[in-house]
Each structure stands twice: as structure tokens, then as C-alpha cells.
mmCIF file of C-alpha atoms in Angstrom:
data_model
loop_
_atom_site.group_PDB
_atom_site.id
_atom_site.type_symbol
_atom_site.label_atom_id
_atom_site.label_comp_id
_atom_site.label_asym_id
_atom_site.label_seq_id
_atom_site.Cartn_x
_atom_site.Cartn_y
_atom_site.Cartn_z
ATOM 1 C CA MET A 1 127.833 65.351 73.915
ATOM 2 C CA LEU A 2 126.323 63.643 71.450
ATOM 3 C CA GLU A 3 124.360 65.937 68.984
ATOM 4 C CA GLU A 4 122.436 63.775 66.029
ATOM 5 C CA PRO A 5 120.082 64.666 63.389
ATOM 6 C CA TYR A 6 117.634 62.357 63.494
ATOM 7 C CA GLU A 7 117.794 61.332 59.727
ATOM 8 C CA GLY A 8 121.341 60.663 60.004
ATOM 9 C CA ILE A 9 124.628 62.547 58.334
ATOM 10 C CA TYR A 10 125.687 59.814 56.088
ATOM 11 C CA GLN A 11 122.729 59.163 53.791
ATOM 12 C CA LYS A 12 123.110 57.115 50.949
ATOM 13 C CA PHE A 13 122.700 58.610 47.568
ATOM 14 C CA ALA A 14 120.343 57.778 45.080
ATOM 15 C CA TYR A 15 120.821 57.815 41.349
ATOM 16 C CA LYS A 16 118.450 59.101 38.687
ATOM 17 C CA GLU A 17 119.421 58.621 34.705
ATOM 18 C CA THR A 18 119.890 61.601 32.204
ATOM 19 C CA TYR A 19 121.165 62.296 28.905
ATOM 20 C CA VAL A 20 123.961 64.667 27.702
ATOM 21 C CA ILE A 21 125.414 65.137 23.963
ATOM 22 C CA LYS A 22 129.184 64.701 24.586
ATOM 23 C CA ASN A 23 131.461 65.179 21.351
ATOM 24 C CA GLY A 24 128.729 64.788 19.501
ATOM 25 C CA GLU A 25 127.354 61.913 20.869
ATOM 26 C CA LEU A 26 124.391 61.080 23.226
ATOM 27 C CA LYS A 27 125.375 59.905 26.323
ATOM 28 C CA LYS A 28 123.526 58.024 29.460
ATOM 29 C CA ILE A 29 125.096 59.186 32.723
ATOM 30 C CA LYS A 30 124.013 58.982 36.370
ATOM 31 C CA VAL A 31 123.329 62.041 38.512
ATOM 32 C CA ARG A 32 123.513 61.908 42.356
ATOM 33 C CA THR A 33 120.902 63.003 44.216
ATOM 34 C CA TYR A 34 119.536 62.495 47.576
ATOM 35 C CA ALA A 35 117.002 59.680 48.311
ATOM 36 C CA GLY A 36 113.610 60.447 48.391
ATOM 37 C CA ARG A 37 114.079 64.128 47.327
ATOM 38 C CA LYS A 38 111.672 64.892 50.253
ATOM 39 C CA SER A 39 112.753 68.696 50.154
ATOM 40 C CA TYR A 40 111.002 68.955 46.746
ATOM 41 C CA GLN A 41 107.687 67.948 48.052
ATOM 42 C CA CYS A 42 108.235 70.241 51.210
ATOM 43 C CA SER A 43 109.139 73.118 49.052
ATOM 44 C CA GLN A 44 106.132 72.945 46.859
ATOM 45 C CA ASP A 45 103.695 72.302 49.969
ATOM 46 C CA PHE A 46 105.229 75.560 51.249
ATOM 47 C CA LEU A 47 104.839 77.666 47.982
ATOM 48 C CA THR A 48 101.095 76.506 47.615
ATOM 49 C CA SER A 49 99.346 75.375 50.624
ATOM 50 C CA ARG A 50 96.668 77.120 52.410
ATOM 51 C CA GLN A 51 97.700 75.727 55.583
ATOM 52 C CA GLN A 52 100.148 77.437 57.850
ATOM 53 C CA GLN A 53 103.716 76.265 57.527
ATOM 54 C CA CYS A 54 106.100 75.847 60.456
ATOM 55 C CA THR A 55 109.436 74.371 60.686
ATOM 56 C CA CYS A 56 110.176 71.640 63.275
ATOM 57 C CA LYS A 57 113.817 70.511 63.882
ATOM 58 C CA LEU A 58 114.950 67.930 66.288
ATOM 59 C CA SER A 59 118.185 66.961 68.072
ATOM 60 C CA TYR A 60 119.327 65.052 70.977
ATOM 61 C CA SER A 61 122.037 64.887 73.560
ATOM 62 C CA THR A 62 123.251 62.184 75.903
ATOM 63 C CA ASN A 63 125.360 64.450 77.856
ATOM 64 C CA LEU A 64 124.107 65.763 81.461
ATOM 65 C CA LYS A 65 126.421 68.791 81.506
ATOM 66 C CA SER A 66 124.930 69.527 78.040
ATOM 67 C CA HIS A 67 121.460 69.206 79.354
ATOM 68 C CA LYS A 68 122.097 71.371 82.069
ATOM 69 C CA ASP A 69 123.900 74.090 79.977
ATOM 70 C CA PHE A 70 121.043 74.194 77.954
ATOM 71 C CA LEU A 71 118.326 74.894 80.419
ATOM 72 C CA ASN A 72 120.551 77.248 82.480
ATOM 73 C CA ARG A 73 122.021 79.081 79.852
ATOM 74 C CA TYR A 74 120.943 78.721 76.363
ATOM 75 C CA LEU A 75 117.065 78.306 76.713
ATOM 76 C CA PRO A 76 116.954 81.778 79.211
ATOM 77 C CA GLN A 77 119.428 83.209 76.617
ATOM 78 C CA GLN A 78 121.922 83.773 79.755
ATOM 79 C CA ASN A 79 124.831 83.175 76.732
ATOM 80 C CA LYS A 80 123.343 86.591 75.109
ATOM 81 C CA LYS A 81 124.200 89.512 77.085
ATOM 82 C CA TYR A 82 122.697 91.837 74.215
ATOM 83 C CA VAL A 83 119.386 90.189 74.895
ATOM 84 C CA LYS A 84 118.129 92.588 77.662
ATOM 85 C CA GLU A 85 114.574 91.137 77.985
ATOM 86 C CA LYS A 86 115.213 87.621 78.727
ATOM 87 C CA PRO A 87 112.469 85.052 77.583
ATOM 88 C CA GLU A 88 110.237 83.330 80.173
ATOM 89 C CA ILE A 89 110.136 79.622 80.642
ATOM 90 C CA PHE A 90 107.247 77.520 80.637
ATOM 91 C CA GLY A 91 105.993 74.015 80.391
ATOM 92 C CA ASN A 92 103.767 71.432 82.255
ATOM 93 C CA VAL A 93 106.564 71.821 85.174
ATOM 94 C CA SER A 94 108.660 74.070 87.136
ATOM 95 C CA VAL A 95 112.158 74.312 86.105
ATOM 96 C CA GLU A 96 112.769 73.099 89.723
ATOM 97 C CA THR A 97 110.810 70.269 88.951
ATOM 98 C CA TYR A 98 112.329 69.809 85.808
ATOM 99 C CA LYS A 99 115.803 69.760 87.254
ATOM 100 C CA LYS A 100 114.914 66.849 89.879
ATOM 101 C CA LYS A 101 113.995 64.490 87.071
ATOM 102 C CA MET A 102 116.806 65.179 84.877
ATOM 103 C CA VAL A 103 118.712 62.388 82.949
ATOM 104 C CA ALA A 104 121.544 62.520 80.787
ATOM 105 C CA ARG A 105 119.539 62.254 77.447
ATOM 106 C CA ASN A 106 117.501 64.729 76.349
ATOM 107 C CA PHE A 107 115.416 66.251 73.126
ATOM 108 C CA LYS A 108 115.615 69.708 71.838
ATOM 109 C CA TRP A 109 112.787 70.927 69.302
ATOM 110 C CA ILE A 110 112.982 74.231 67.431
ATOM 111 C CA PHE A 111 109.298 75.370 66.906
ATOM 112 C CA SER A 112 109.192 78.087 63.956
ATOM 113 C CA PRO A 113 106.128 79.169 62.588
ATOM 114 C CA GLU A 114 105.728 80.938 59.329
ATOM 115 C CA GLU A 115 103.482 83.442 60.508
ATOM 116 C CA LYS A 116 104.243 85.747 63.278
ATOM 117 C CA MET A 117 102.352 85.823 66.612
ATOM 118 C CA SER A 118 102.551 87.258 70.336
ATOM 119 C CA PRO A 119 104.283 85.351 72.566
ATOM 120 C CA GLU A 120 101.290 84.714 74.407
ATOM 121 C CA ILE A 121 99.671 82.987 71.393
ATOM 122 C CA MET A 122 102.841 80.936 70.631
ATOM 123 C CA GLN A 123 102.671 79.585 74.097
ATOM 124 C CA SER A 124 99.318 78.371 73.997
ATOM 125 C CA VAL A 125 100.372 76.581 70.715
ATOM 126 C CA VAL A 126 103.635 75.162 71.869
ATOM 127 C CA ARG A 127 101.767 73.594 74.546
ATOM 128 C CA ALA A 128 98.926 72.040 72.427
ATOM 129 C CA TRP A 129 101.331 70.920 70.067
ATOM 130 C CA VAL A 130 103.584 69.031 72.770
ATOM 131 C CA LYS A 131 100.311 67.441 74.117
ATOM 132 C CA ARG A 132 99.748 66.096 70.347
ATOM 133 C CA LEU A 133 103.356 65.105 70.549
ATOM 134 C CA GLU A 134 102.513 63.058 73.627
ATOM 135 C CA THR A 135 99.507 61.499 72.090
ATOM 136 C CA LEU A 136 101.468 60.285 68.872
ATOM 137 C CA SER A 137 104.343 58.746 70.966
ATOM 138 C CA GLY A 138 102.570 57.491 73.561
ATOM 139 C CA HIS A 139 104.447 58.998 76.523
ATOM 140 C CA ASN A 140 104.105 62.029 78.922
ATOM 141 C CA PHE A 141 106.800 64.249 79.023
ATOM 142 C CA TYR A 142 108.989 66.364 81.585
ATOM 143 C CA TRP A 143 109.229 69.642 79.254
ATOM 144 C CA VAL A 144 110.206 73.412 79.346
ATOM 145 C CA ALA A 145 110.506 75.665 76.538
ATOM 146 C CA ALA A 146 111.364 79.249 76.034
ATOM 147 C CA ILE A 147 110.267 81.804 73.090
ATOM 148 C CA HIS A 148 113.408 83.442 71.483
ATOM 149 C CA GLN A 149 112.708 86.614 69.503
ATOM 150 C CA ASP A 150 116.120 88.132 69.030
ATOM 151 C CA THR A 151 116.155 86.870 65.311
ATOM 152 C CA ALA A 152 113.924 88.038 62.482
ATOM 153 C CA HIS A 153 111.843 85.388 62.940
ATOM 154 C CA PRO A 154 110.367 84.295 66.627
ATOM 155 C CA HIS A 155 110.620 80.822 67.368
ATOM 156 C CA ALA A 156 110.452 78.509 70.385
ATOM 157 C CA HIS A 157 112.757 76.147 71.956
ATOM 158 C CA ILE A 158 111.485 72.862 73.474
ATOM 159 C CA LEU A 159 113.532 70.941 75.777
ATOM 160 C CA LEU A 160 112.378 67.521 76.929
ATOM 161 C CA ASN A 161 113.702 65.157 79.283
ATOM 162 C CA GLY A 162 114.731 61.696 78.270
ATOM 163 C CA LYS A 163 112.802 59.944 80.886
ATOM 164 C CA ASP A 164 108.899 60.266 81.039
ATOM 165 C CA LYS A 165 106.569 60.885 84.018
ATOM 166 C CA HIS A 166 106.358 56.798 84.327
ATOM 167 C CA GLY A 167 110.398 56.525 84.665
ATOM 168 C CA LYS A 168 110.698 55.139 81.228
ATOM 169 C CA GLY A 169 113.104 56.397 78.348
ATOM 170 C CA PHE A 170 111.983 56.978 74.780
ATOM 171 C CA ARG A 171 112.661 57.913 71.539
ATOM 172 C CA PHE A 172 110.859 59.618 68.319
ATOM 173 C CA SER A 173 110.032 57.269 65.838
ATOM 174 C CA LYS A 174 111.484 58.664 62.164
ATOM 175 C CA PRO A 175 107.951 58.890 60.462
ATOM 176 C CA LEU A 176 107.199 61.371 63.407
ATOM 177 C CA VAL A 177 110.559 63.495 63.113
ATOM 178 C CA GLN A 178 110.300 63.297 59.341
ATOM 179 C CA SER A 179 106.622 64.351 58.800
ATOM 180 C CA GLY A 180 104.433 63.719 61.758
ATOM 181 C CA ALA A 181 105.460 66.726 64.107
ATOM 182 C CA ARG A 182 105.317 69.003 61.312
ATOM 183 C CA THR A 183 102.003 67.923 60.014
ATOM 184 C CA GLU A 184 100.277 68.309 63.543
ATOM 185 C CA ALA A 185 101.933 71.764 63.768
ATOM 186 C CA LYS A 186 100.685 72.579 60.291
ATOM 187 C CA GLU A 187 97.335 71.358 61.374
ATOM 188 C CA LEU A 188 97.480 73.394 64.813
ATOM 189 C CA LEU A 189 98.329 76.735 63.657
ATOM 190 C CA THR A 190 95.802 76.603 60.946
ATOM 191 C CA GLU A 191 93.095 75.721 63.643
ATOM 192 C CA VAL A 192 94.514 78.847 65.809
ATOM 193 C CA LEU A 193 95.524 81.443 62.812
ATOM 194 C CA GLY A 194 93.100 80.557 59.921
ATOM 195 C CA GLU A 195 94.562 79.770 56.667
ATOM 196 C CA ARG A 196 97.656 81.806 55.214
ATOM 197 C CA SER A 197 96.711 84.995 53.224
ATOM 198 C CA GLU A 198 97.657 85.467 49.816
ATOM 199 C CA GLU A 199 100.445 87.561 51.074
ATOM 200 C CA LEU A 200 102.321 84.699 52.994
ATOM 201 C CA ILE A 201 102.074 82.720 50.121
ATOM 202 C CA LYS A 202 103.341 85.315 47.782
ATOM 203 C CA ALA A 203 106.191 86.038 50.203
ATOM 204 C CA ALA A 204 107.027 82.202 50.396
ATOM 205 C CA ASN A 205 107.343 82.021 46.633
ATOM 206 C CA ASP A 206 109.687 84.956 46.607
ATOM 207 C CA ARG A 207 112.078 83.435 49.353
ATOM 208 C CA SER A 208 112.210 80.318 47.592
ATOM 209 C CA LEU A 209 114.250 82.358 44.839
ATOM 210 C CA VAL A 210 116.881 83.169 47.557
ATOM 211 C CA ALA A 211 116.996 79.781 49.375
ATOM 212 C CA GLU A 212 120.113 78.314 50.294
ATOM 213 C CA ARG A 213 119.076 75.067 49.297
ATOM 214 C CA PHE A 214 118.469 72.908 45.995
ATOM 215 C CA THR A 215 114.650 73.739 44.866
ATOM 216 C CA GLU A 216 112.432 72.839 42.067
ATOM 217 C CA LEU A 217 113.698 76.402 40.384
ATOM 218 C CA ASP A 218 117.307 74.686 40.318
ATOM 219 C CA GLU A 219 115.880 71.565 38.598
ATOM 220 C CA PHE A 220 114.464 73.338 35.859
ATOM 221 C CA ILE A 221 117.533 75.452 35.546
ATOM 222 C CA HIS A 222 119.427 71.899 35.025
ATOM 223 C CA LYS A 223 117.658 71.402 32.096
ATOM 224 C CA PHE A 224 118.795 74.137 30.131
ATOM 225 C CA GLU A 225 122.311 74.256 31.095
ATOM 226 C CA ILE A 226 124.737 74.143 28.020
ATOM 227 C CA PRO A 227 128.500 72.778 28.096
ATOM 228 C CA GLU A 228 130.903 75.460 27.915
ATOM 229 C CA ILE A 229 134.311 73.828 26.197
ATOM 230 C CA GLY A 230 137.496 74.578 28.274
ATOM 231 C CA GLU A 231 135.858 75.836 31.372
ATOM 232 C CA LYS A 232 137.259 74.281 34.513
ATOM 233 C CA ARG A 233 135.356 76.008 37.259
ATOM 234 C CA PHE A 234 132.235 76.874 35.514
ATOM 235 C CA PRO A 235 131.551 74.322 32.871
ATOM 236 C CA THR A 236 127.897 75.072 31.994
ATOM 237 C CA TYR A 237 125.992 78.079 31.056
ATOM 238 C CA VAL A 238 122.719 79.197 30.940
ATOM 239 C CA SER A 239 121.722 82.115 28.821
ATOM 240 C CA VAL A 240 119.629 85.049 30.030
ATOM 241 C CA THR A 241 115.750 84.416 30.070
ATOM 242 C CA ARG A 242 112.748 86.793 29.748
ATOM 243 C CA ASN A 243 111.274 84.796 33.049
ATOM 244 C CA PRO A 244 111.408 87.027 35.841
ATOM 245 C CA THR A 245 111.265 84.101 38.433
ATOM 246 C CA PHE A 246 114.252 82.026 37.140
ATOM 247 C CA GLN A 247 116.031 85.443 36.271
ATOM 248 C CA LYS A 248 116.183 86.037 40.182
ATOM 249 C CA ARG A 249 117.230 83.041 41.068
ATOM 250 C CA LEU A 250 119.871 82.915 38.838
ATOM 251 C CA ASP A 251 121.003 86.261 40.312
ATOM 252 C CA PHE A 252 120.935 84.667 43.394
ATOM 253 C CA LEU A 253 123.457 82.185 42.608
ATOM 254 C CA ASN A 254 125.671 84.479 41.007
ATOM 255 C CA ASP A 255 125.353 86.329 44.659
ATOM 256 C CA ILE A 256 126.337 83.481 46.441
ATOM 257 C CA GLY A 257 129.193 82.325 44.216
ATOM 258 C CA LEU A 258 127.631 79.395 42.339
ATOM 259 C CA ALA A 259 127.486 81.123 39.401
ATOM 260 C CA LYS A 260 128.973 83.695 37.526
ATOM 261 C CA TYR A 261 127.205 86.470 34.595
ATOM 262 C CA VAL A 262 129.269 87.521 31.551
ATOM 263 C CA ASN A 263 127.846 88.810 28.528
ATOM 264 C CA GLY A 264 124.343 87.756 28.702
ATOM 265 C CA LYS A 265 124.987 84.291 30.089
ATOM 266 C CA TYR A 266 125.309 82.606 33.725
ATOM 267 C CA PHE A 267 128.040 80.332 33.828
ATOM 268 C CA LEU A 268 127.310 77.575 36.296
ATOM 269 C CA GLU A 269 130.182 76.225 38.780
ATOM 270 C CA GLN A 270 130.848 72.967 38.803
ATOM 271 C CA ASN A 271 128.757 70.645 41.370
ATOM 272 C CA TRP A 272 126.508 73.612 41.920
ATOM 273 C CA MET A 273 123.547 71.532 42.438
ATOM 274 C CA GLU A 274 125.549 69.290 44.822
ATOM 275 C CA SER A 275 126.768 72.404 46.766
ATOM 276 C CA LEU A 276 123.319 73.578 47.177
ATOM 277 C CA ARG A 277 122.121 70.252 48.318
ATOM 278 C CA ASN A 278 124.903 70.027 51.065
ATOM 279 C CA VAL A 279 124.398 73.755 52.198
ATOM 280 C CA GLY A 280 120.335 72.468 52.592
ATOM 281 C CA ARG A 281 121.580 70.066 55.016
ATOM 282 C CA TYR A 282 124.747 71.966 56.505
ATOM 283 C CA ASN A 283 124.385 75.597 56.511
ATOM 284 C CA THR A 284 127.651 76.224 57.196
ATOM 285 C CA PHE A 285 129.017 74.171 53.951
ATOM 286 C CA LEU A 286 129.488 77.353 51.690
ATOM 287 C CA ASP A 287 131.176 79.266 54.313
ATOM 288 C CA ALA A 288 133.384 76.491 54.667
ATOM 289 C CA ARG A 289 134.866 76.943 51.061
ATOM 290 C CA ARG A 290 136.981 80.081 52.015
ATOM 291 C CA PHE A 291 139.198 77.857 54.354
ATOM 292 C CA VAL A 292 140.451 75.739 51.800
ATOM 293 C CA ARG A 293 143.219 76.561 49.141
ATOM 294 C CA LYS A 294 142.854 79.639 47.439
ATOM 295 C CA ASP A 295 140.858 79.013 43.954
ATOM 296 C CA GLU A 296 139.821 75.652 44.785
ATOM 297 C CA GLY A 297 137.415 76.081 47.529
ATOM 298 C CA PHE A 298 134.695 75.337 44.809
ATOM 299 C CA LYS A 299 135.763 71.488 44.926
ATOM 300 C CA LEU A 300 134.853 71.421 48.339
ATOM 301 C CA LYS A 301 133.344 67.850 48.796
ATOM 302 C CA LEU A 302 130.823 66.400 51.579
ATOM 303 C CA PHE A 303 133.005 63.661 53.105
ATOM 304 C CA THR A 304 130.759 60.090 52.762
ATOM 305 C CA GLU A 305 131.250 56.581 52.775
ATOM 306 C CA ASP A 306 132.344 56.893 49.165
ATOM 307 C CA VAL A 307 135.377 58.554 49.840
ATOM 308 C CA GLY A 308 136.890 56.223 51.973
ATOM 309 C CA SER A 309 139.975 57.545 54.151
ATOM 310 C CA ILE A 310 141.462 60.899 53.892
ATOM 311 C CA LYS A 311 144.855 62.560 55.033
ATOM 312 C CA GLY A 312 145.040 66.292 55.530
ATOM 313 C CA THR A 313 145.422 69.175 57.512
ATOM 314 C CA VAL A 314 142.174 70.806 59.857
ATOM 315 C CA LYS A 315 141.661 74.096 58.473
ATOM 316 C CA HIS A 316 138.713 75.095 60.592
ATOM 317 C CA PHE A 317 135.879 73.712 62.693
ATOM 318 C CA TYR A 318 132.344 74.484 63.310
ATOM 319 C CA ARG A 319 130.756 73.969 66.660
ATOM 320 C CA MET A 320 126.613 73.601 66.592
ATOM 321 C CA ASP A 321 124.901 76.369 68.494
ATOM 322 C CA ASP A 322 121.378 75.361 67.461
ATOM 323 C CA GLU A 323 121.092 79.227 65.922
ATOM 324 C CA ASN A 324 123.528 79.999 63.389
ATOM 325 C CA VAL A 325 125.350 76.431 63.131
ATOM 326 C CA TRP A 326 123.262 73.605 62.608
ATOM 327 C CA ASN A 327 126.018 70.693 63.244
ATOM 328 C CA ASN A 328 129.412 70.015 64.444
ATOM 329 C CA ALA A 329 132.067 69.727 61.488
ATOM 330 C CA TYR A 330 135.863 69.637 60.599
ATOM 331 C CA VAL A 331 136.896 71.347 57.282
ATOM 332 C CA ILE A 332 140.002 69.726 56.093
ATOM 333 C CA GLU A 333 142.344 70.189 53.021
ATOM 334 C CA THR A 334 144.500 67.350 51.970
ATOM 335 C CA GLU A 335 148.200 67.837 50.250
ATOM 336 C CA LYS A 336 146.972 68.118 46.848
ATOM 337 C CA GLY A 337 144.579 70.884 48.002
ATOM 338 C CA GLN A 338 141.570 69.114 47.846
ATOM 339 C CA GLY A 339 138.768 70.203 50.741
ATOM 340 C CA TYR A 340 136.318 68.154 52.852
ATOM 341 C CA TYR A 341 133.613 69.119 54.879
ATOM 342 C CA VAL A 342 133.300 66.429 57.435
ATOM 343 C CA PRO A 343 130.006 66.352 59.425
ATOM 344 C CA LEU A 344 130.473 64.990 63.033
ATOM 345 C CA PHE A 345 128.467 63.477 65.636
ATOM 346 C CA ASN A 346 130.348 64.935 68.949
ATOM 347 C CA PRO A 347 131.950 68.636 69.216
ATOM 348 C CA PRO A 348 134.903 69.273 67.253
ATOM 349 C CA ASN A 349 138.390 69.092 69.298
ATOM 350 C CA ILE A 350 139.184 72.748 68.890
ATOM 351 C CA PHE A 351 143.343 71.553 69.765
ATOM 352 C CA LEU A 352 143.204 70.116 66.247
ATOM 353 C CA ILE A 353 143.212 73.513 64.367
ATOM 354 C CA GLY A 354 146.338 73.284 61.872
ATOM 355 C CA LYS A 355 147.088 69.549 63.087
ATOM 356 C CA ASP A 356 147.666 66.905 60.444
ATOM 357 C CA VAL A 357 144.769 64.030 60.696
ATOM 358 C CA GLU A 358 143.788 61.206 59.349
ATOM 359 C CA ILE A 359 139.784 60.222 58.982
ATOM 360 C CA HIS A 360 137.668 57.237 58.082
ATOM 361 C CA LEU A 361 134.234 56.010 58.886
ATOM 362 C CA GLU A 362 133.201 53.132 60.671
ATOM 363 C CA ARG A 363 129.986 51.612 61.843
ATOM 364 C CA SER A 364 128.596 51.741 65.635
ATOM 365 C CA GLN A 365 126.804 48.709 66.942
ATOM 366 C CA LYS A 366 123.613 49.716 65.625
ATOM 367 C CA GLY A 367 124.790 50.212 61.756
ATOM 368 C CA LYS A 368 125.320 54.298 61.882
ATOM 369 C CA LEU A 369 128.437 55.309 60.483
ATOM 370 C CA PHE A 370 130.646 58.156 62.533
ATOM 371 C CA PRO A 371 133.776 59.613 61.664
ATOM 372 C CA VAL A 372 137.043 58.430 63.255
ATOM 373 C CA VAL A 373 139.781 61.161 63.762
ATOM 374 C CA ASN A 374 143.364 60.195 64.333
ATOM 375 C CA ARG A 375 146.224 62.637 64.832
ATOM 376 C CA LEU A 376 149.084 61.956 62.345
ATOM 377 C CA ASP A 377 151.947 63.117 64.881
ATOM 378 C CA GLY A 378 150.962 60.844 67.768
ATOM 379 C CA GLY A 379 149.201 63.044 69.609
ATOM 380 C CA PRO A 380 145.828 62.298 71.661
ATOM 381 C CA SER A 381 142.983 61.664 70.062
ATOM 382 C CA ALA A 382 139.718 63.610 70.661
ATOM 383 C CA ASP A 383 138.239 60.529 72.539
ATOM 384 C CA GLU A 384 141.498 60.412 74.563
ATOM 385 C CA LEU A 385 141.607 63.938 75.616
ATOM 386 C CA ARG A 386 137.869 63.892 76.466
ATOM 387 C CA ILE A 387 138.990 60.614 78.928
ATOM 388 C CA MET A 388 141.825 62.733 80.300
ATOM 389 C CA LYS A 389 139.962 65.366 81.453
ATOM 390 C CA GLU A 390 137.078 63.172 82.713
ATOM 391 C CA LYS A 391 139.534 61.566 85.044
ATOM 392 C CA LYS A 392 140.926 65.146 86.018
ATOM 393 C CA GLU A 393 137.657 66.001 87.341
ATOM 394 C CA ALA A 394 136.776 62.879 88.820
ATOM 395 C CA ALA A 395 140.170 63.143 90.948
ATOM 396 C CA LYS A 396 139.540 66.992 91.934
ATOM 397 C CA ARG A 397 135.880 65.799 92.944
ATOM 398 C CA GLU A 398 137.228 63.231 94.863
ATOM 399 C CA GLU A 399 139.979 65.403 96.562
ATOM 400 C CA GLU A 400 137.146 67.871 97.251
ATOM 401 C CA MET A 401 135.236 65.018 99.127
ATOM 402 C CA LEU A 402 138.368 64.091 101.441
ATOM 403 C CA MET A 403 138.740 67.601 102.419
ATOM 404 C CA THR A 404 135.475 67.641 103.797
ATOM 405 C CA PHE A 405 135.828 64.942 106.198
#
């Protein structure tokens, strides 16, 4: 199964120049940031805009079994026994018709409005939004959806078949995924619900203070960092401020382990900004720190092209479930105790837990980077296990067919 965020998981870093005072001298350094810094623009819009706000996320798969599983189990929440009232499946075709048209490729959108509304109204909004996607993409989809209300924030999951009603395959363009879909959602929701209330805008500002991602507040805090001589884990600090907004943000950084409060100062952890950026993209990044050698978790790094090849032990894995875990990943610890968070396109091989592996990045024919994981003990790789499983299943099917004659 291939589950891939459209913007890619191994993006290049951009650099910005800044100055620090070191040993009494003014020195210029380059600080790594993600190119474009689109999250800041989105964040500012979320904090001040009168338009209704909506989160729109897309993933896709090229595996028919995964496609069927999502339709039959995940969409109607058959995988959650505690959900007693199962959601209604709706779309532009019946489930039976959708099944007849299914191909391996499929697209999964999460549509999560900021303002709560009844399931009936959200259904109407989702239908209208998908029609706008059809207009933007130039394709008429086969699609079904369900509204999940078992979380604090009700949201819709929309499943699209990889071939349209004319039998043509399609993909969504990057501009549509990165901004177009969200823009259409905000305009549509504003038409239906009216402009955001002052209460919603105020709540949005409050939530930004406890966001597990890098925000403009953190950019401001960074400007006031002061070096702390001899401190390894918390090398800089910010003095207590009278501004309640930044005070609350610093308290939150303390709560999630990226800062510690001592005698009127907030000591900021090494690479705290990079950790926030990473958890904004991979929501399990901070959790992964606990699987690395004691007191070394704060050094956890994102595995990128710059790192090269690594050898280490698989300490933990994360498997995407579209709800609580947003991506597949391994947590690797090297012999020296350095931890790496390795995002994956394919689901992790659970049998690699505790095994020693070598990991490096290669480019696909389309130029995308993907991680290659090899066992150091000579055991079968994830790809070899998959092929062995497919051959075994094919042999079983052939045997069953022979028994019918």
C-alpha cells in the first residue's frame, strides 16, 4: 500500500541568514526552515480571517485491498466497536455501484470544518465541495463519504475512485492540493454558514497558543533567546514576559517538553524550533522521542537526504490510520544513541522491531526520494516479505480454483 502526502515527505530545506553574538563577536549563521513557510500564511489567515476555516488533507493508495478495506471497514467505522451509531455512507453513487467501478488507485480526502454543524448540513456542504473539485480537476468522480462524529471535532472522510466516470485515470494538481481545495471549502462554508463569529476568531487565537507546530509566536520567541553557557540540552532561555500571550505559549512549550521553567526563566531545548516544525508535519514526532535511549530523545532527528545512510536498531514504528497517526514511520537508534524518525511511503514491517537495519534514500523514476530498508542480519526485507506473501496467496487461490473442477 502506498500512502503518500502530496507535498512529499523529503522536502528540501531553505535557509535564512541571522546573526548571533558568540564569544563577544557578531557572527552570521544560517538557520534551516522549510521552503515557502506556507504554514505561517495559513496560520495568520486562521487567526484573523472572517471567512469560515476548514482543514482539507489528501492521501492516496494504489492498493486494491487497502481501497476495499477503507470502504468496507474504515468509512462505516466497523473497525471501532465503541461507535454504536454507525455513520451513513453517502455520495454520488451507491456503495454497490462504487464497488463495481473500483480500481486499485484511490484518493482519500479529510474535510474538517472549524465550525460544528449538523450531519445533514455537512453532507450538503461535502456534496457541493466535491462538485467544485470536479470543476477544478475537469473530471466527474465516483465518490462516497461518511461523517465521523466520534472525535471532539466532527469531520468527513471522502473516498474517490482512481478512474472517473469516463474511465480515465486522474491526479490532483499540486496547486489544488496545497491551496485550491481549501480555498473552495472556505468560500463554500462562508456562503452556507455566514462569516466567522468573534467567538470563533478568539478561540482560534487561543488554540494557536497550544498548537503542536511552529507558529508566528515561536518566531517572535526566537528573537529573544539568550545563550546559556555550559547548558547541553537547554542552551538558550527567555525571561518571563508580562505579555500573557507569549507567557501562555512558553507554558505550553514547557508542558510538551521543549522548554523548562527555572527561577523566572524558560530554558528552551536544543533544536526546539525544528522539533515543532517536524511535529507539525508528522504528529507522532514528539511521541517518538520516548523510544530513544534515556535522556537522548531530545536529539531525535528527521531522516532526510542530508543524513545519508544510517545503521541502527528499529525501536518503534507508526502505522497511518488517518485519525491519530498521519503517516508511516520507523524510529531508529544508532549504536551511539542517535535517534532518527524515518517517514515511510509504505506501511512498516512490524517484524523489524528490535532488528538491526541499514537505511538510505533512493530516487524513483519520477525523481521522488523514498527510504530503502535492509536488514543487517541477512533476513528478508519488507519488499521480499511482501512478494513472498503475494506468491503464497496466489498459490492458495490457484489451489482453490483447482478444487472447484
